Amino acid sequence: MIAVISSRSLFVALTALLLLALWLSLALGPVSLPLLDTLEALLRLSGLSGEQVPGQAELIIGQIRLPRTLLGLSVGAVLALCGVAMQGLFRNPLADPGLVGVSSGAALGAALVIVGSTSLGWGLGPLWLQPYLLSLAAFAGGLGVTAVVYRLGRRDGQTSVAAMLLAGVALSALAGALIGLFTYLADDATLRSLTFWNMGSLNGASYARLWPLLLVGVGVAIWLPRRATALNALLLGESEARHLGFEVERLKRELVLCTALGVGAAVAAAGLIGFIGLVVPHLLRLLVGPDHRILLPASAMAGAALLLLADLLARLLLAPAELPIGIITALLGAPFFLYLLVKGRH
Amino acid sequence: MLQVIDLGVNRGECPVLRDIALTVRPGEVLGVLGPNGAGKSTLLAALSGELPASGGQILLNGTPLQGWEALPRARQLAVLPQSSTLGFAFRVDEVVGMGRLPHASGRVVDAQVIEAALAAADVGHLAGRSYLTLSGGERQRVHLARVMAQLWPGQAGQVLLLDEPTSMLDPLHQHTILQAARQFAERGVAVLVILHDLNLAARYCDTLLLLDRGESCAYGPVVEVLQAETVSRVFGLEVLVQAHPERGHPLIVAR
């Protein structure tokens, strides 16, 4: 498969798509705002316009839609970037960030807190910590399970990705069983919030939930592209990459850490959102080829834009009710993926 | 220059190579021969730093192999593995271009090197094709172009290790590829090549190392190693050895 479009036209198209998604995400909702009002509100929020009295548009955008949009942007970009990292690490275009156990670990951490704090009535830490507890537990769960998977994949100072893959499958199953146990113990109301968390949502986005992810996301977005040529070499094979002068063991360690932090933070902020990390890099590879120098930034942009558009559908389809965004990404992502699969075979 | 002194290699507890000694000098092509399981690929893995030595020493230009930093080593030592598992749709020139990753020679020089290396492995006509659409033999030649690009144009002090570079090639390209390796040696590179075809080895190598069950059974100039009784003993195959009617090197025919 050779590049279908030049990388330059791809980036032009992706920039346009991302700007469109940003604008729609800020402008549409129960109160639709014209483009000019949206821009004006953004200008005032950034302190570039002098008027003192905040208007309605400014309140809606500043308090509700801007944090939600930035959250969607970060979650989408981070999930897509980590998808590229995992597909590179496993040298398989069908790998998914979930393979190293980070998603199931985060889900386990979240289930522990959701069910523990309500149905089981555990006293979980001081009051000021409560709002962050869910995110922290999800993040720690993702990191913890990934650390165990990585540890199990190591032997004689070498990391075997095949062993990591198997360990990831087994630990994900174990985490699934424990989540099942918590689900069994949960009362009806808790069950509902558990289910919703497992389907992901940007609902209730706030700056407090945004900052940690934004920090991790910026870190991932700066660090991963610096490893683009190393990832290219890794696709040749681990020995081949070593013979080309790359420190492969360190690269693998960094890729796993980067994915654990990135996906852990994304899941902690927005719950489980599938298919972005799998479909976005796969689709872009079909368009511009596997070169990570282009694939990484392009995936970040496309992931961000697609997640914003999916969130828009989640908000608008059944308004004023809201669908979990994981349902939208899976509903659109899975058939599209099957289409690529069938088309690729002919 | 590559020097190996009393090398031993274990896989797990089991010794698979014992007391191997060899030297590949600048400009020399050393062929490594032996039956399946003799330890040829293990030797190559040890020489490329993939397997630790359990005894003895490997010296690259006088410095122990483990003492080299990864990047400077990649500029001196290139390795062609027996088979490759690349499963992504890079263009052929992109694959060959990966050989330039250890260098910071700039886009213009890289493009010239890639073109020259593509031509040397006779894959210039495939440059814009997707790697995944190539046949096994074409892929093997692309990887050969990649490792040649890594050392291009080739000079004294560099070492090229080739693991069965002709295993999937048609007769014409078996000769093209070994001729290209020979030319690399003429520019000063020390070349070590694992081969199965005794006649190709006789034609293109200066010296031969004959391995059997992890031990060196013969090491020296081609004419000395390719004796009928040595070949019969190691490979269990009765052969006639005659001089090539035009070139004079040994010609091996099964009886």
mmCIF file of C-alpha atoms in Angstrom, chain A residues 1-2 87 91-93 229 232-233 235-237 239-240 242-247 285 289-292, chain B residues 48 50 70-71 74 77 79 81 84-86 88-91 98-99 101-102 128-130 143 146 150:
data_model
loop_
_atom_site.group_PDB
_atom_site.id
_atom_site.type_symbol
_atom_site.label_atom_id
_atom_site.label_comp_id
_atom_site.label_asym_id
_atom_site.label_seq_id
_atom_site.Cartn_x
_atom_site.Cartn_y
_atom_site.Cartn_z
ATOM 1 C CA MET A 1 0.000 0.000 0.000
ATOM 2 C CA ILE A 2 1.576 3.235 -1.135
ATOM 3 C CA GLN A 87 1.090 -0.955 17.015
ATOM 4 C CA ARG A 91 4.856 -4.537 15.141
ATOM 5 C CA ASN A 92 1.245 -5.283 14.316
ATOM 6 C CA PRO A 93 -1.208 -2.847 12.716
ATOM 7 C CA THR A 229 12.558 7.065 13.321
ATOM 8 C CA ASN A 232 10.257 2.997 11.954
ATOM 9 C CA ALA A 233 13.379 0.918 12.568
ATOM 10 C CA LEU A 235 9.039 -2.235 12.460
ATOM 11 C CA LEU A 236 11.945 -3.970 10.653
ATOM 12 C CA GLY A 237 12.432 -6.166 13.714
ATOM 13 C CA SER A 239 17.458 -7.167 16.030
ATOM 14 C CA GLU A 240 17.423 -5.048 12.893
ATOM 15 C CA ARG A 242 19.580 -2.782 17.290
ATOM 16 C CA HIS A 243 21.884 -3.244 14.284
ATOM 17 C CA LEU A 244 20.857 0.213 13.109
ATOM 18 C CA GLY A 245 22.125 1.650 16.372
ATOM 19 C CA PHE A 246 18.914 2.025 18.411
ATOM 20 C CA GLU A 247 18.653 1.120 22.098
ATOM 21 C CA ARG A 285 -1.528 4.261 7.574
ATOM 22 C CA GLY A 289 1.885 4.897 4.648
ATOM 23 C CA PRO A 290 3.571 3.664 7.846
ATOM 24 C CA ASP A 291 6.272 6.368 8.308
ATOM 25 C CA HIS A 292 5.934 7.443 11.958
ATOM 26 C CA SER B 48 26.398 -9.134 15.785
ATOM 27 C CA GLU B 50 22.605 -10.551 19.740
ATOM 28 C CA ALA B 70 25.250 1.346 19.632
ATOM 29 C CA LEU B 71 25.437 4.159 17.090
ATOM 30 C CA ALA B 74 26.061 0.620 13.504
ATOM 31 C CA LEU B 77 28.980 -3.186 11.404
ATOM 32 C CA VAL B 79 23.998 -7.344 9.573
ATOM 33 C CA PRO B 81 19.446 -11.498 8.930
ATOM 34 C CA SER B 84 12.880 -10.439 7.922
ATOM 35 C CA THR B 85 9.429 -9.971 9.407
ATOM 36 C CA LEU B 86 8.603 -6.463 8.213
ATOM 37 C CA PHE B 88 4.180 -2.745 7.125
ATOM 38 C CA ALA B 89 3.708 -1.186 3.706
ATOM 39 C CA PHE B 90 6.874 0.912 3.446
ATOM 40 C CA ARG B 91 8.065 1.794 -0.039
ATOM 41 C CA MET B 98 16.482 2.956 6.982
ATOM 42 C CA GLY B 99 20.067 1.862 6.429
ATOM 43 C CA LEU B 101 19.411 6.065 10.072
ATOM 44 C CA PRO B 102 22.755 5.682 11.922
ATOM 45 C CA GLY B 128 8.562 3.052 -5.632
ATOM 46 C CA ARG B 129 6.784 -0.250 -4.958
ATOM 47 C CA SER B 130 5.332 -1.307 -1.627
ATOM 48 C CA HIS B 143 17.300 -5.907 2.710
ATOM 49 C CA ARG B 146 19.498 -1.697 3.066
ATOM 50 C CA GLN B 150 24.244 1.368 5.953
#
